[in-house]
Each structure stands twice: as C-alpha cells, then as structure tokens.
Short mmCIF file of C-alpha atoms in Angstrom, two decimals:
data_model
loop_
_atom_site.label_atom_id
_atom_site.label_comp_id
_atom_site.label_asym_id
_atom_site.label_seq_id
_atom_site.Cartn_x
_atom_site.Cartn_y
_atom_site.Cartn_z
CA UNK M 1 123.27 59.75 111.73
CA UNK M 2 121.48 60.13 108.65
CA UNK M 3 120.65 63.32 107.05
CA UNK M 4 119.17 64.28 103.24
CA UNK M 5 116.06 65.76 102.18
CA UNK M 6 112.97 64.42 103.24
CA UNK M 7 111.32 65.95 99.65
CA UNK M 8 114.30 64.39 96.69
CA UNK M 9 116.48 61.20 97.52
CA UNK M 10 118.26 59.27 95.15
CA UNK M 11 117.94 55.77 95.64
CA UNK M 12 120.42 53.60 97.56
CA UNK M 13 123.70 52.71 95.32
CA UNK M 14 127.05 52.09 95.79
CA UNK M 15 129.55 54.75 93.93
CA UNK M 16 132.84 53.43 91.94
CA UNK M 17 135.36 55.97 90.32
CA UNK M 18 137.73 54.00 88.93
CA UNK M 19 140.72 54.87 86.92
CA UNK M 20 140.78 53.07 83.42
CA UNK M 21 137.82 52.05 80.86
CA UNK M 22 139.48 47.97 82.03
CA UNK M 23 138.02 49.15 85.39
CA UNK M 24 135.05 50.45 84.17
CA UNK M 25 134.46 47.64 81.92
CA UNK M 26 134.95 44.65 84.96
CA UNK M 27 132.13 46.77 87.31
CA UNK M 28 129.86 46.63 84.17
CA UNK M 29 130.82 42.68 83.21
CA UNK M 30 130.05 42.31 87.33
CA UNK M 31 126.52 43.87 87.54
CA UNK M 32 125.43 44.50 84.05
CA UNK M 33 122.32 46.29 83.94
CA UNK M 34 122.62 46.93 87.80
CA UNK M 35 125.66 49.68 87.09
CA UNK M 36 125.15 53.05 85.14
CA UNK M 37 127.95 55.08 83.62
CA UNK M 38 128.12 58.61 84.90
CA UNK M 39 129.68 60.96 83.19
CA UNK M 40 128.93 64.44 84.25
CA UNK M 41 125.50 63.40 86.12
CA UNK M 42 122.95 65.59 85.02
CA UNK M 43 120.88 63.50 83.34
CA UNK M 44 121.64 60.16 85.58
CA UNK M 45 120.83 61.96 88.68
CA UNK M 46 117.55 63.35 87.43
CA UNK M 47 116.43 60.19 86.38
CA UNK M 48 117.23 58.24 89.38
CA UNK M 49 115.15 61.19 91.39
CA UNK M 50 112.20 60.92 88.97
CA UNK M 51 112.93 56.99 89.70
CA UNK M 52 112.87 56.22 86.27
CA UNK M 53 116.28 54.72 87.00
CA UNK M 54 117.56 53.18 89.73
CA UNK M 55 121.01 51.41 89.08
CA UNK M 56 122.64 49.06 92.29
CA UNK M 57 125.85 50.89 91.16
CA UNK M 58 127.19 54.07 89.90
CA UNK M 59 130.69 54.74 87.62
CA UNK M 60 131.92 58.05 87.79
CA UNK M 61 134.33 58.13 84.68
CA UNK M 62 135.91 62.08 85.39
CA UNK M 63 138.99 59.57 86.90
CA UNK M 64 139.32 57.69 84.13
CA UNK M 65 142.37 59.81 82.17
CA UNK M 66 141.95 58.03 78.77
CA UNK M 67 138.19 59.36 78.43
CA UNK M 68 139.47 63.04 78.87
CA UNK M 69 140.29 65.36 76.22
CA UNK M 70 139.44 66.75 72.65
CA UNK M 71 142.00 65.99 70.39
CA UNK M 72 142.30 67.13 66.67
CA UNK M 73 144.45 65.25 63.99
CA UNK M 74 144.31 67.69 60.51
CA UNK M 75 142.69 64.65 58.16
CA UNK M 76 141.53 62.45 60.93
CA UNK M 77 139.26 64.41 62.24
CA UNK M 78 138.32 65.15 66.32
CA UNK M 79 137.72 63.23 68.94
CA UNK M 80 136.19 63.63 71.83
CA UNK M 81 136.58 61.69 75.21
CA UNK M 82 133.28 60.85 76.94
CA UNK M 83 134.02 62.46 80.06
CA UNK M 84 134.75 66.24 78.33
CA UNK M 85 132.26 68.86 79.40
CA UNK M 86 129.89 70.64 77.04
CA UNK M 87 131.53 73.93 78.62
CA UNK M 88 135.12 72.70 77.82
CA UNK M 89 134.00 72.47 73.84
CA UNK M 90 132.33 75.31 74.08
CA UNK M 91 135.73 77.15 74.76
CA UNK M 92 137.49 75.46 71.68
CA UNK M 93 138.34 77.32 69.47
CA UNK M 94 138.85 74.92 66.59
CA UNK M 95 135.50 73.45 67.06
CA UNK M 96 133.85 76.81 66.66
CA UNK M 97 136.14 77.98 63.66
CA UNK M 98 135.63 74.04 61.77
CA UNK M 99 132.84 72.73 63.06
CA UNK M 100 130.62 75.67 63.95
CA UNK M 101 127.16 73.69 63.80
CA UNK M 102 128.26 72.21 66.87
CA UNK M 103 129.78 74.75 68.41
CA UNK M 104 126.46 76.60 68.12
CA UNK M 105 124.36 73.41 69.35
CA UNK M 106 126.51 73.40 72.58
CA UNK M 107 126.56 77.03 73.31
CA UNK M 108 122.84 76.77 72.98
CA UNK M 109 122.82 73.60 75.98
CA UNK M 110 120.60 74.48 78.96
CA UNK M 111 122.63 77.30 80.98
CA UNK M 112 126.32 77.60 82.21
CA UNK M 113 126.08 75.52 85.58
CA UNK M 114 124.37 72.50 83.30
CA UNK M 115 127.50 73.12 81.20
CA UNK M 116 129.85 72.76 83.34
CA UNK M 117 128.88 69.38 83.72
CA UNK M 118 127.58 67.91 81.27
CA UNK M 119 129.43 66.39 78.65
CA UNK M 120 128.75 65.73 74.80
CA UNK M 121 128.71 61.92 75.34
CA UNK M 122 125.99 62.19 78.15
CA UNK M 123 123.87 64.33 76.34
CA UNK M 124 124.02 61.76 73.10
CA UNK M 125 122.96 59.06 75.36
CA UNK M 126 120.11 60.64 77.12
CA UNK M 127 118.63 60.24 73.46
CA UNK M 128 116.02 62.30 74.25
CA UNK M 129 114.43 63.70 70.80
CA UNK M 130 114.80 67.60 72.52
CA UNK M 131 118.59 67.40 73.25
CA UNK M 132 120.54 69.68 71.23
CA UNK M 133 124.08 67.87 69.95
CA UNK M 134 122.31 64.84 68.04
CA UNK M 135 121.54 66.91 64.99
CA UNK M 136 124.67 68.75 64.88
CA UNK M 137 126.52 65.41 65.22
CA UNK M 138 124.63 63.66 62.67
CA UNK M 139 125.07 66.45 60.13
CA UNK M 140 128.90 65.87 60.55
CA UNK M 141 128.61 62.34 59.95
CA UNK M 142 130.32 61.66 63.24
CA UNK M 143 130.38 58.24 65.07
CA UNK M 144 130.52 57.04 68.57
CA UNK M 145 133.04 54.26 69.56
CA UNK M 146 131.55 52.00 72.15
CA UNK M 147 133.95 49.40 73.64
CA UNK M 148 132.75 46.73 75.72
CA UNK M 149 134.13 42.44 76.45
CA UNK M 150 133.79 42.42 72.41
CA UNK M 151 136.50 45.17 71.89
CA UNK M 152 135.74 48.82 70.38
CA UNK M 153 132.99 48.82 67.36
CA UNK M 154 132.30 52.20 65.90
CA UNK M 155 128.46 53.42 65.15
CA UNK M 156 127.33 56.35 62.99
CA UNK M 157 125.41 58.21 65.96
CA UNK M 158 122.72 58.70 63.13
CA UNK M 159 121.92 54.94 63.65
CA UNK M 160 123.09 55.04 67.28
CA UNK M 161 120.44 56.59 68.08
CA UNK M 162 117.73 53.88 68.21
CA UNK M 163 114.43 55.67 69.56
CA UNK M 164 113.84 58.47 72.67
CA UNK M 165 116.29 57.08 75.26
CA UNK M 166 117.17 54.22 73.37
CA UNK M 167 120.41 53.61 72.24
CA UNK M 168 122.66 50.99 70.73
CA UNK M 169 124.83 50.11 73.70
CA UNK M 170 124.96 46.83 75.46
CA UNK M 171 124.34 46.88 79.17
CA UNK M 172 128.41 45.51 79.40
CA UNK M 173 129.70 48.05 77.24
CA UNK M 174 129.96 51.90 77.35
CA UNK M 175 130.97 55.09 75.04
CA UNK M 176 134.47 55.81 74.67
CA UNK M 177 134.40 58.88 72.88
CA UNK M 178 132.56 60.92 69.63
CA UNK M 179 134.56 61.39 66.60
CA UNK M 180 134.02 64.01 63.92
CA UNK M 181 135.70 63.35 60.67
CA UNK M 182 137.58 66.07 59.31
CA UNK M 183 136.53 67.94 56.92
CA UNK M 184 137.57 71.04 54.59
CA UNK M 185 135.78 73.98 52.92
CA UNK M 186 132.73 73.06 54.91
CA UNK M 187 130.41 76.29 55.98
CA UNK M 188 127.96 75.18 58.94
CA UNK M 189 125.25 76.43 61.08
CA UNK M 190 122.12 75.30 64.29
CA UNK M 191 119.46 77.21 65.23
CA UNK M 192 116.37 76.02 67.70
CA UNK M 193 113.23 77.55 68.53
CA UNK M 194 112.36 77.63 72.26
CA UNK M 195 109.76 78.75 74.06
CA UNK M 196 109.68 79.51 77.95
CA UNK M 197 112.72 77.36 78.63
CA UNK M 198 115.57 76.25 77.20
CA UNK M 199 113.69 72.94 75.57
CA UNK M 200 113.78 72.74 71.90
CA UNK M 201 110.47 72.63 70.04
CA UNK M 202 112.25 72.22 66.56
CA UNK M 203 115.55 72.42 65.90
CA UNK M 204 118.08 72.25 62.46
CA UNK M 205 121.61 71.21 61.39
CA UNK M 206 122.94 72.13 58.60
CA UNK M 207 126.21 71.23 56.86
CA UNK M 208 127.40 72.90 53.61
CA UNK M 209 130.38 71.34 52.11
CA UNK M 210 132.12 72.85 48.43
CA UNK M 211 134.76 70.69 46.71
CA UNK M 212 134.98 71.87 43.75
CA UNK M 213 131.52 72.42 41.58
CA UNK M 214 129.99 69.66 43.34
CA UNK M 215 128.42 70.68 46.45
CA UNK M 216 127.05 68.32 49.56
CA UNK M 217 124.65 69.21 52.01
CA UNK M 218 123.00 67.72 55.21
CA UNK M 219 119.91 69.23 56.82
CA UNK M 220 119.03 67.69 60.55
CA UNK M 221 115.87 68.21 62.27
CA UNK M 222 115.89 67.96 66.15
CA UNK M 223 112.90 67.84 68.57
CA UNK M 224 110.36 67.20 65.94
CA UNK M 225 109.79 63.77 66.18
CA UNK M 226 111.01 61.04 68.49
CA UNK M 227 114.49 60.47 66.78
CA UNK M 228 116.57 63.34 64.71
CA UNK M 229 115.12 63.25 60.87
CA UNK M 230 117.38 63.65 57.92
CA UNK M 231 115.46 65.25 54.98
CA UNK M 232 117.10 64.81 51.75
CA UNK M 233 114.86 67.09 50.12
CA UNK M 234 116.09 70.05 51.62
CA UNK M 235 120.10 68.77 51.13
CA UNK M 236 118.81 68.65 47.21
CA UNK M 237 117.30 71.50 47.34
CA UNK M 238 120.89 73.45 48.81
CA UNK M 239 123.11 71.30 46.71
CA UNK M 240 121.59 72.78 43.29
CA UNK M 241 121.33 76.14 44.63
CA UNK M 242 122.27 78.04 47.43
CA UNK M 243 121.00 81.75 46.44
CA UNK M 244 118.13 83.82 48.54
CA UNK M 245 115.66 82.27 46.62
CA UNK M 246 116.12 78.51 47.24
CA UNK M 247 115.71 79.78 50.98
CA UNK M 248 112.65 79.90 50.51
CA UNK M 249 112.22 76.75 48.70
CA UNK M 250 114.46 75.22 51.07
CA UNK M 251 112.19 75.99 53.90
CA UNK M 252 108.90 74.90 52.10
CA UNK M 253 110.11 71.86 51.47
CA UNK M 254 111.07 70.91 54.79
CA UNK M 255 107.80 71.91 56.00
CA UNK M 256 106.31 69.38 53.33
CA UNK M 257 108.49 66.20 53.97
CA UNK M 258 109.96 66.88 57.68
CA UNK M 259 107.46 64.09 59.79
CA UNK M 260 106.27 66.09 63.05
CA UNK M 261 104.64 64.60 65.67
CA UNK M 262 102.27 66.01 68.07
CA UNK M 263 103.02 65.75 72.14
CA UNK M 264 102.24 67.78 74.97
CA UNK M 265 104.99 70.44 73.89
CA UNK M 266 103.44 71.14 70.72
CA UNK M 267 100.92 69.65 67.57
CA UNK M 268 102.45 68.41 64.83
CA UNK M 269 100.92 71.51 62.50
CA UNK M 270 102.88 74.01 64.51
CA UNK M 271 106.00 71.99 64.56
CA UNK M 272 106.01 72.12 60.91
CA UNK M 273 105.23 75.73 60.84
CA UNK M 274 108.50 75.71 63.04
CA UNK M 275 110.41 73.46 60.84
CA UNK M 276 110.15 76.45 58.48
CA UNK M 277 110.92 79.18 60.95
CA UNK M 278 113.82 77.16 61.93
CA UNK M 279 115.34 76.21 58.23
CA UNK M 280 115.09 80.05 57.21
CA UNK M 281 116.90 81.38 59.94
CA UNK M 282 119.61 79.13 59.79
CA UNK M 283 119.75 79.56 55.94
CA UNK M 284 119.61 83.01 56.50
CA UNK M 285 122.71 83.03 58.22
CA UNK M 286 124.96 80.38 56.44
CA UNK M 287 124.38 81.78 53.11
CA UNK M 288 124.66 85.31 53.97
CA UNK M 289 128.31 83.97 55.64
CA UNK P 1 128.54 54.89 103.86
CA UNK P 2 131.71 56.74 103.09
CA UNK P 3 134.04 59.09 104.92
CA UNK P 4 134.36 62.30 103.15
CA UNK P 5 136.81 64.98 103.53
CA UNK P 6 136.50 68.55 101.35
CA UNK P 7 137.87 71.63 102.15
CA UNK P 8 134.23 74.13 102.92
CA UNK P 9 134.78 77.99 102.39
CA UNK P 10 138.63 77.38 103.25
CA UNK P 11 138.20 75.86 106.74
CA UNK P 12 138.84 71.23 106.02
CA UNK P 13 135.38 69.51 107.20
CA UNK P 14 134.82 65.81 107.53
CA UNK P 15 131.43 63.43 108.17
CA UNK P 16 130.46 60.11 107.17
CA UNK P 17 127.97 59.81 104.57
CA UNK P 18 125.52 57.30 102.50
CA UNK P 19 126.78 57.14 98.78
CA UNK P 20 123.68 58.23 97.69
CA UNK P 21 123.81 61.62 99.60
CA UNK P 22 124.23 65.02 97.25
CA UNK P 23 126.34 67.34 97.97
CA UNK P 24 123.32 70.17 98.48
CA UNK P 25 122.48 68.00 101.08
CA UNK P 26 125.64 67.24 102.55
CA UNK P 27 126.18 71.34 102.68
CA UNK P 28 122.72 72.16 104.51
CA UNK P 29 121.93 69.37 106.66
CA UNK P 30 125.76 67.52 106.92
CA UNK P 31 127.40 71.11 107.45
CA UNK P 32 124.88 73.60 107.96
CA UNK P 33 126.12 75.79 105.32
CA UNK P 34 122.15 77.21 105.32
CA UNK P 35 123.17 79.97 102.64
CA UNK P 36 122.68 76.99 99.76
CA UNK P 37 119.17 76.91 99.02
CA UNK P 38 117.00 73.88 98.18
CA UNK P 39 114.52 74.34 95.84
CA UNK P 40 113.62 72.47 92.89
CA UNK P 41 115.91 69.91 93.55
CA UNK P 42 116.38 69.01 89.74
CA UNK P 43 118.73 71.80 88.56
CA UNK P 44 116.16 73.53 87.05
CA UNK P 45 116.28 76.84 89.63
CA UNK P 46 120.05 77.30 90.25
CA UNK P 47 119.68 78.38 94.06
CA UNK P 48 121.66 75.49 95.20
CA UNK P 49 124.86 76.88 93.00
CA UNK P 50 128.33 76.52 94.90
CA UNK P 51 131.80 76.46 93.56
CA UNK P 52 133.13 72.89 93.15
CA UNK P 53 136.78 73.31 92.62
CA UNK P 54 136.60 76.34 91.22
CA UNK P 55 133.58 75.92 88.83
CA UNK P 56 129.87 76.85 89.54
CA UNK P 57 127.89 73.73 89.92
CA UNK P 58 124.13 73.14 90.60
CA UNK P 59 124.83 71.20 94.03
CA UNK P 60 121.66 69.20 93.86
CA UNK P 61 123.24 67.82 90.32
CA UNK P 62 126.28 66.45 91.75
CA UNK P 63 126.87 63.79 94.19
CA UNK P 64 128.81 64.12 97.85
CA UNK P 65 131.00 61.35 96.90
CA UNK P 66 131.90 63.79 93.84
CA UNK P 67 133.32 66.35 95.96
CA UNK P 68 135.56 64.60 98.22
CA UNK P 69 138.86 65.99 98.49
CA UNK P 70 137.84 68.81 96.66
CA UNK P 71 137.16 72.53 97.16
CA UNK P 72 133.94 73.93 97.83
CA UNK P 73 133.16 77.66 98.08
CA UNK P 74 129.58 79.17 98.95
CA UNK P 75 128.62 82.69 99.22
CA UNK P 76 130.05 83.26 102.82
CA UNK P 77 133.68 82.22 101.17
CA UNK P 78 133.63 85.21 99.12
CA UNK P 79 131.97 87.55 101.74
CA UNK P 80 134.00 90.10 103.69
CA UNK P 81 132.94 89.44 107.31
CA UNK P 82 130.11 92.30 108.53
CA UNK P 83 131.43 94.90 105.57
CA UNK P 84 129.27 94.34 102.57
CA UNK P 85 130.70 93.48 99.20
CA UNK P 86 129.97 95.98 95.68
CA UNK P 87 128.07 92.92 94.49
CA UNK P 88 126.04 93.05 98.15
CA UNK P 89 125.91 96.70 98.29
CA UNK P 90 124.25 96.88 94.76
CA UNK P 91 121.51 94.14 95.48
CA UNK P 92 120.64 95.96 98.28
CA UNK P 93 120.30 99.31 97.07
CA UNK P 94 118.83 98.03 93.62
CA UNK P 95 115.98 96.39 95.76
CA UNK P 96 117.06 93.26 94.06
CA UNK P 97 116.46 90.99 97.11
CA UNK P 98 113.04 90.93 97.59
CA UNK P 99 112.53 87.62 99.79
CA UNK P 100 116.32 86.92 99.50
CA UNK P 101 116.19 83.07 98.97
CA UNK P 102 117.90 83.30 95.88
CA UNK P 103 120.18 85.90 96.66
CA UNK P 104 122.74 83.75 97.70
CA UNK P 105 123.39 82.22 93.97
CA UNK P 106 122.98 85.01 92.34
CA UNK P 107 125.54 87.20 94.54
CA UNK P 108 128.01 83.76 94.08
CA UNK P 109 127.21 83.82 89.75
CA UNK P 110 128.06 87.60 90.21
CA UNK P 111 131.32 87.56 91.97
CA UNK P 112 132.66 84.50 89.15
CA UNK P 113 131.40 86.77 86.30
CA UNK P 114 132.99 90.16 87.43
CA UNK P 115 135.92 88.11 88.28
CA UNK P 116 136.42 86.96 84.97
CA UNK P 117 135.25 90.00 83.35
CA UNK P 118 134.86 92.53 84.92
CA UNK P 119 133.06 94.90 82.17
CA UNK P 120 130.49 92.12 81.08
CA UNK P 121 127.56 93.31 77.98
CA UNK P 122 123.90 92.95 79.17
CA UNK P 123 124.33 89.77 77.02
CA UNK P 124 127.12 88.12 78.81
CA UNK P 125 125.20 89.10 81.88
CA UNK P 126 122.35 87.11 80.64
CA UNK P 127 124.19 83.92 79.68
CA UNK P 128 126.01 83.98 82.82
CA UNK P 129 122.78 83.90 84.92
CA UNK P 130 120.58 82.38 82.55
CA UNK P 131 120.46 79.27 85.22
CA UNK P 132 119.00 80.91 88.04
CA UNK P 133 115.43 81.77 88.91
CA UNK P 134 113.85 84.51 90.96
CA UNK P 135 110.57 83.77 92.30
CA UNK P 136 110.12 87.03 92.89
CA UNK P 137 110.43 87.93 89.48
CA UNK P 138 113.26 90.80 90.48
CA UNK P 139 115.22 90.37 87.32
CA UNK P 140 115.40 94.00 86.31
CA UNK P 141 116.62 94.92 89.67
CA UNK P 142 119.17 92.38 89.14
CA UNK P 143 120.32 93.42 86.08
CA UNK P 144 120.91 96.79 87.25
CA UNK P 145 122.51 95.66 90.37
CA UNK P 146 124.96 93.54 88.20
CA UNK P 147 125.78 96.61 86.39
CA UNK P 148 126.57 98.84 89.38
CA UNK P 149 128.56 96.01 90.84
CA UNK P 150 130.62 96.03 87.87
CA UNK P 151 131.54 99.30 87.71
CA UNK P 152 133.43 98.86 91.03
CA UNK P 153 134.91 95.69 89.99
CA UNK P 154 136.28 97.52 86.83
CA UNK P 155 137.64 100.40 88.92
CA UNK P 156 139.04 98.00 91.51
CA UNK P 157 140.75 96.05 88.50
CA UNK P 158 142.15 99.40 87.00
CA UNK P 159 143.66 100.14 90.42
CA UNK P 160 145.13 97.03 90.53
CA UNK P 161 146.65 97.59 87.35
CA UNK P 162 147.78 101.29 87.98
CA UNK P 163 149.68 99.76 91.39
CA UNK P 164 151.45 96.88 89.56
CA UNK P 165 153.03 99.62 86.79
#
C-alpha cells in the first residue's frame, strides 16, 4: 500500500540518523554529493519538493549528541552545535543579554512552528541573501567549523558564505557547529524591513564595541544584494561618533556605498531607500540604549 | 520502506511506510487523522500543525521517519469528547470559524499558548500564531476568541491554585 499526496512528494531517498559526526562523516565519504545533511529540515525538505534538490540519501543529525547544545566559556566565546534550534537560542538568556544582535535576528526568523525546527546552522547554509542570522553572525566575527576526511578547519562565516546558496563546504564534509567569540562591553542591535511576509527586503547588523577611548564598529547589510555586505563607511562613521547626529550621517552614507541590487522583491533604488530606513532605526535604538 | 511505530493522540499506531513519506501524510492518508489539514504543503500556511513530542511542528516540514517512536498530538488529543472546550466555545461564538479548515491549528496553537500562559498580551498572541493563515481572513474574530478563551484558562489556573493551598 502506498499512500502520500498526489499534489507534493518528496523524491525517493533513503533516511540515516546516525549517532556520531564518524557516522555522519562515512554516509557522506560513501555517496558524496548523493547524501544531504538535515538538520532541522525546513529548508532541505522545501527544496527537494520544489525539486531543486534531490539527494539519494538523507542524514538526520538531531541523534547525533555531540552536535547538540549551546555552550558558553567566559573568554572563549559560544558555541553552538549544528543541530540546536533557532527556538532553543531564542530562549537563552545569555545570548540575548551578550549577544543581542542575534538574539534579535532569531526572534525575528519566520514564525514559532519554523522555529522550532530550524536551527542556526541550517539557516547559515541555506545562504540565501534574505535569511536573517548571516548578518548578525558576521557582525560578531563568528566562524563555522566544518569537519570532514581532512579533520575540522574553521571559516569566518563572512567568507563562508560564497554566493546565494553557495557555500564553502565540500560535498564529504559538513558543519559542526557556529562559534561566537566572546566579547565584553559590546552594545548590539538587528532590525529588517518586511513587507507582506516575513522575507527581508533589507536588513542591518550592527555591533558597537568600547574598550577604552577606542571604539569598533561593524555594520551588516542583509537581503540587499546576493551575499551580506560589510560597509566600512558606516563602522567609520559610528567609531568617530556615536551622537544623534552621526545617525543621520550614518544612514546617508550607507545609502551611498551599500551595493543594492534589483530582483523581483524590490529595485535597487528602493532597497537603498531601505538601507536608510533600516540603519536609522537600528541606530535609533542602540544609541538611545 | 520502513516500519514505524508513534504513539497518535495517546492510543500506539503502527504502518509501514516509504522513507520519503511526511508525517502530514502519514497522519491523513496512513491514519486518517482528517483534522490535519493539507494546504500549502511548504509550511507557509500552518494548517498542518500537530504536536511532535510536545512541540508544535508544521507536519508537512517534517518527515514520518522523524516521528517514529515519538508522540504525536492533534486537535482531537486535546478535545473533551462531545463537550466543547473554552478555546472551542469561543471560536464558535466569536464567529471565528467561518469555513473551519483552519480551525483545527489554530484551536491546537491556542490550547499550547494558554497552557503556557495563560494571560497572554495581544502581542504574544500574535507571535504565537503568526504561522497560521486564515483564508477566510477571520483574524479579528480570532483574536477575540483567543481572548475569551483565556479568560477561562486564567480562572481555571487560579482555581487550581486556590485548591492546591
């Protein structure tokens, strides 16, 4: 007997949940690109309905124990396994006290069901320029350890990131975990503009960090163009001056350097025009904190 | 294929399934559990929301395979036989069950957010049903019927509360 809908399948695979990344590792060495890593699904699964994908095999990793967890080591920094849910970071407390800009990215992920399931890793990997924790990530100088038959190697996610869903992973290795170095006196913020669903249009990260006089500051743009842009201007801008008025010249400036490209979501003129909706609000906020 | 075993709306259910089977679809057609809508199919619409192990899921989003040995709860696990629930009572008398093919999730996305908390701001009720669509567009009926419902979850908890002093 054979039942499903006659509208949506998924195409035919064979599922695997094994119980250690050795595990995981052997089913990738075995099929290479054939196997996909699932984390929490969300993203796999609609891809393999849209047939965009359509891997032999499937890894669940929720059994794998090592790839579970968010730890935090004062000095270190945080890690976080690749199967931990966007909903489970969401609750941590530390992560919204320390590292609020993504905190705020997460809480801002799709809707509570999606949350549930999803997990941080997953979303980084979709690479798609929308998606929400890239920017945060990138304005915390975090990195993603991939391990694979070479051993572990560590990547800045800003460079991990190679293009919309393209990434710098090997088809035998996969992502271990995110880690956020640690970091003290740091103020940080997100904020994306949406419109009729919960897809970004434009979206910003921003890191403030105070040691002393010296100030450093890193400005993300999501959604804007087809990989997160850093824009240096606007950290020079903040690190000189962070009163009401370099706001404003904060926000102009982005709107003159931030590269926008035009799709079906929106042109490139009103993505800049967003770029400065986007950089006031959120400098609104963090300076007012 | 695969034999699966879960436990559906507390009664244990087996069948034999393809690995590439979702759950959604094991639950309608494997189980006849008809109460689980299909809709969009890509998690966009939130009508096909169950309770995997105690957390709402999107059951076209998560595979069959996923759930074996687990726990799954739909909106007749949380029913009380023929006697309507608060959360039931107030979607009927708000009028917010126009065609009723969503009703289902949002009656289940009720119950866990009353559950939890049982005095929820029109914000929390937001963010907690942000997933789910109505075609109908009964939202404001919704709303209201989510804020009736609580005030009998509230009492219910206070009595609770009063009895165990």
């Amino acid at each position: 007997m054979s039942f499903g809908s006659p509208y949506v399948t998924l195409p035919d695979f064979t599922y695997h949940r094994p119980t250690t990344i050795e595990e995981v590792l052997k089913i990738l060495k075995e099929h290479g690109d054939e196997a996909k890593v699932m984390g929490g699904g969300v993203g796999l699964l609609a891809f393999m309905k849209e047939r965009l994908m359509s891997p032999s095999h499937v890894i669940d990793i929720k059994g794998v124990k090592e790839l579970g967890g968010a730890d935090y080591v004062p000095g270190r920094g945080l890690r976080i396994g690749a199967s931990v849910t966007i909903a489970e970071l969401c609750q941590n407390d530390l992560i919204q006290d320390k590292f609020t800009v993504l905190h705020e990215a997460l809480s801002r992920v799709a809707d509570q069901m999606i949350r549930g399931r999803a997990t941080l890793v997953g979303n980084l990997c979709e690479a798609i320029p929308w998606v929400d924790s890239p920017p945060a990530l990138i304005s915390l100088d975090a990195t993603v350890e991939v391990v694979g038959p070479g051993g572990r190697r560590k990547v800045p996610v800003a460079s991990f990131i190679k293009g919309p869903v393209d990434i710098d992973l090997g088809p035998e290795e996969m992502v271990a975990s995110v880690e956020v170095p640690d970091v003290s006196g740091m103020r940080s913020t997100f904020e994306k503009f949406t419109s009729g669903s919960e897809f970004s249009l434009a979206s910003i990260a921003v890191t403030l960090q105070s040691q002393g006089r010296k100030r450093t500051a890193r400005v993300v743009y999501g959604a804007v163009n087809s990989t997160p842009v850093r824009c240096q201007e606007v950290e020079q801008v903040l690190e000189q001056e962070t009163s009401r008025a370099s706001i404003r010249r904060a926000a102009d400036t982005a709107a003159d350097k931030v590269e926008c490209m035009s799709d079906v979501l929106a042109s490139s003129d009103y993505r800049k025009h967003l770029v400065k909706v986007v950089t006031t609000k959120a400098l609104g906020r963090l300076l007012q904190k | 294929m695969r034999d699966l075993a879960l436990m559906v709306n507390g009664q244990s259910r087996s069948l034999r399934a393809k690995d590439n089977l979702l759950l959604l679809d094991l639950l309608r057609d494997g189980l006849e559990v008809r109460s689980v809508k299909a809709a969009c199919w890509r998690g966009e619409c939130g009508l096909c929301t169950v309770l995997l192990n105690g957390s709402l899921v999107k059951s076209c989003l998560v595979l069959a395979a996923e759930a074996n040995g687990g726990e799954v709860t739909t909106v007749e696990g949380i029913s009380e036989g023929e006697k309507l629930t608060p959360i039931q009572e107030a979607f009927v008398e708000h009028g917010a069950t126009q065609c009723g093919f969503c009703t289902p999730a949002w009656v289940l996305t009720t119950h866990e957010l009353l559950k939890a908390n049982p005095n929820p701001s029109e914000k929390e009720v937001e963010e907690a049903v942000g997933g789910l669509l109505c075609r109908c567009g009964t939202y404001n009926e919704i709303r209201e019927a989510v804020a009736d419902a609580s005030k009998a979850y509230a009492k219910a908890r206070k009595s609770i509360v009063q009895r165990a002093r």
